[in-house]
Amino acid sequence: MELRRLGHVAYDEAWALQQRVHAEVVAGAEDVVLLLEHESVYTAGKRTEPWDRPTDGSRVVDVGRGGEGTWAGAGPGTGLPPRPRP
């Protein structure tokens, strides 16, 4: 398993990297864990209703995952293991 320590990465860059790495792992590449930190952002899943979105000017990123909204704040690092589903 490869461990990548990336430090602070913009959310959009981290999301794009996670998608690329996931595709590589699905295609047979070695498993990868991404350790990183990004700015505070609210991610809105497919079930996020308009009234569930923040109204205080917080950044909202629509993502393709299921579920509702999730706040991901700066501070503690995030570990993202983009692995294929069993």
Rosetta silent file (secondary structure, phi, psi, omega in degrees, C-alpha in Angstrom):
SEQUENCE: MELRRLGHVAYDEAWALQQRVHAEVVAGAEDVVLLLEHESVYTAGKRTEPWDRPTDGSRVVDVGRGGEGTWAGAGPGTGLPPRPRP
SCORE:     score description
SCORE:     0.000 S_00000001
   1 L     0.000  134.239  178.987    0.000    0.000    0.000 S_00000001
   2 E   -94.023  135.678  177.449    1.313    3.425   -0.936 S_00000001
   3 E  -112.819  122.201  179.207    0.996    6.292    1.549 S_00000001
   4 E  -113.136  115.933  176.619    1.006    9.829    0.138 S_00000001
   5 E   -94.970  108.406 -171.010    1.486   12.699    2.608 S_00000001
   6 E  -103.493  -12.167 -177.794    0.233   15.729    0.709 S_00000001
   7 E    69.339 -143.488 -179.171   -0.051   18.430    3.383 S_00000001
   8 E   -84.528  125.913 -179.131   -2.486   21.256    2.596 S_00000001
   9 L  -133.967  137.879  176.092   -4.276   20.791   -0.725 S_00000001
  10 L   -58.290  143.672 -176.036   -7.191   22.798   -2.135 S_00000001
  11 H   -54.155  -47.770 -177.539  -10.439   20.831   -1.815 S_00000001
  12 H   -60.627  -39.380  177.882  -11.064   20.715   -5.583 S_00000001
  13 H   -66.491  -42.432  179.888   -7.549   19.405   -6.231 S_00000001
  14 H   -64.036  -41.362 -179.977   -7.895   16.770   -3.497 S_00000001
  15 H   -64.660  -44.067  178.901  -11.274   15.633   -4.857 S_00000001
  16 H   -64.017  -41.628  178.633   -9.920   15.355   -8.418 S_00000001
  17 H   -63.437  -43.855  179.948   -6.860   13.436   -7.172 S_00000001
  18 H   -60.062  -41.207  179.188   -9.030   11.044   -5.170 S_00000001
  19 H   -65.509  -41.452  178.413  -11.128   10.309   -8.264 S_00000001
  20 H   -64.099  -46.542 -178.961   -8.014    9.685  -10.406 S_00000001
  21 H   -63.971  -40.270  178.228   -6.416    7.425   -7.805 S_00000001
  22 H   -58.081  -46.236  179.326   -9.679    5.522   -7.359 S_00000001
  23 H   -60.861  -39.723  179.093   -9.825    4.829  -11.105 S_00000001
  24 H   -65.335  -42.875 -179.502   -6.211    3.626  -11.038 S_00000001
  25 H   -66.661  -41.585  177.165   -6.845    1.303   -8.084 S_00000001
  26 H   -59.925  -35.360 -179.843   -9.985   -0.097   -9.723 S_00000001
  27 L   -78.092   -2.073  175.327   -7.858   -0.783  -12.819 S_00000001
  28 L   115.368    0.087  178.866   -5.435   -2.828  -10.706 S_00000001
  29 L   -69.381  164.955  177.841   -2.908   -0.348   -9.311 S_00000001
  30 L   -59.620  145.813  174.850   -1.562   -0.631   -5.765 S_00000001
  31 L   -60.212  147.576 -177.021   -3.837    0.604   -2.946 S_00000001
  32 E  -134.971  139.798  169.987   -3.172    4.221   -1.949 S_00000001
  33 E  -116.578  127.646  178.668   -3.941    6.264    1.157 S_00000001
  34 E  -101.867  118.706  174.935   -3.982   10.050    0.735 S_00000001
  35 E  -103.889  120.797 -174.896   -3.170   12.044    3.894 S_00000001
  36 E  -156.739  170.939  175.100   -4.096   15.682    3.452 S_00000001
  37 E  -136.097  139.658  177.499   -5.740   18.777    4.861 S_00000001
  38 L  -135.106  168.487 -179.723   -8.005   21.184    2.978 S_00000001
  39 L   -64.731  163.845  178.076   -9.918   24.373    3.671 S_00000001
  40 L   -64.448  135.855  179.976  -13.379   24.257    5.271 S_00000001
  41 E  -155.496  148.700  175.510  -16.080   23.254    2.815 S_00000001
  42 E  -104.479  121.530  178.508  -19.623   21.919    2.907 S_00000001
  43 E  -101.505  132.647 -177.412  -20.175   19.021    0.509 S_00000001
  44 E  -107.426  113.728  176.799  -23.713   18.453   -0.743 S_00000001
  45 L   -79.382 -179.713 -175.115  -24.621   14.885   -1.687 S_00000001
  46 L   -61.928  -26.420 -178.290  -27.469   13.874   -3.977 S_00000001
  47 L   -96.805   10.335  178.412  -30.044   13.931   -1.158 S_00000001
  48 L   -74.391  121.112  179.147  -29.168   17.413    0.108 S_00000001
  49 L   -83.992  154.504 -179.982  -32.305   19.541   -0.007 S_00000001
  50 H   -53.790  -38.036 -177.591  -32.099   23.271   -0.815 S_00000001
  51 H   -75.575   -9.920  177.517  -33.129   24.163    2.739 S_00000001
  52 H   -89.100   -6.858 -179.246  -30.285   22.018    4.133 S_00000001
  53 L   -80.113  145.689  178.890  -27.610   24.156    2.471 S_00000001
  54 L   -64.935  148.114  179.899  -25.836   26.765    4.602 S_00000001
  55 L  -114.723    9.915 -175.964  -27.018   30.339    4.168 S_00000001
  56 L   -95.956   11.401 -179.427  -24.065   32.045    5.849 S_00000001
  57 L    90.717    1.127  177.494  -21.896   32.250    2.722 S_00000001
  58 L   -60.557  146.426  178.325  -20.005   29.025    3.415 S_00000001
  59 L   -69.355  134.205  177.324  -18.609   27.350    0.329 S_00000001
  60 E  -121.388  129.556  177.258  -20.775   24.480   -0.938 S_00000001
  61 E  -117.763  121.826  175.295  -19.480   21.858   -3.377 S_00000001
  62 E   -77.692  126.848 -179.037  -21.968   19.507   -5.040 S_00000001
  63 L  -122.299  158.040 -173.640  -20.519   16.002   -5.114 S_00000001
  64 L   -81.009   -1.267 -178.178  -21.770   12.848   -6.785 S_00000001
  65 L   -75.019  161.640  174.900  -21.986   10.716   -3.663 S_00000001
  66 L   -74.542 -179.544  176.212  -25.246    9.744   -2.078 S_00000001
  67 L    90.135 -174.545 -176.937  -26.403   11.119    1.207 S_00000001
  68 L  -101.001 -160.304 -176.950  -26.925   14.578    2.544 S_00000001
  69 L   -77.460  150.919  178.151  -24.582   17.429    3.328 S_00000001
  70 E  -138.396  135.607  175.081  -21.339   17.083    5.227 S_00000001
  71 E   -95.811  129.445  176.600  -19.080   19.787    6.629 S_00000001
  72 E  -120.360  108.307 -174.888  -15.376   19.124    6.233 S_00000001
  73 L  -100.911  159.212  174.948  -13.324   21.622    8.172 S_00000001
  74 L   -69.701  160.592 -179.603   -9.680   22.506    8.262 S_00000001
  75 L   127.881 -110.721  179.801   -7.716   21.328   11.249 S_00000001
  76 L   -60.480  141.029  178.582   -7.294   17.618   11.761 S_00000001
  77 L   -64.099  162.667 -179.428   -5.860   15.924    8.710 S_00000001
  78 E  -119.350  134.270  174.590   -8.009   13.719    6.531 S_00000001
  79 E  -107.144  121.963 -177.451   -7.117   10.232    5.354 S_00000001
  80 E  -116.956  105.204  176.653   -8.752    9.213    2.088 S_00000001
  81 L   -94.651   92.206 -178.475   -8.344    5.569    1.048 S_00000001
  82 L   -76.078   86.560 -176.495   -9.776    5.518   -2.509 S_00000001
  83 L  -110.250  152.181  176.646  -10.311    1.785   -2.765 S_00000001
  84 L   -67.585  149.534  176.761  -12.599   -0.175   -5.046 S_00000001
  85 L   -75.273  144.767 -179.703  -15.789   -1.431   -3.503 S_00000001
  86 L   -66.447    0.000    0.000  -15.886   -5.192   -2.832 S_00000001
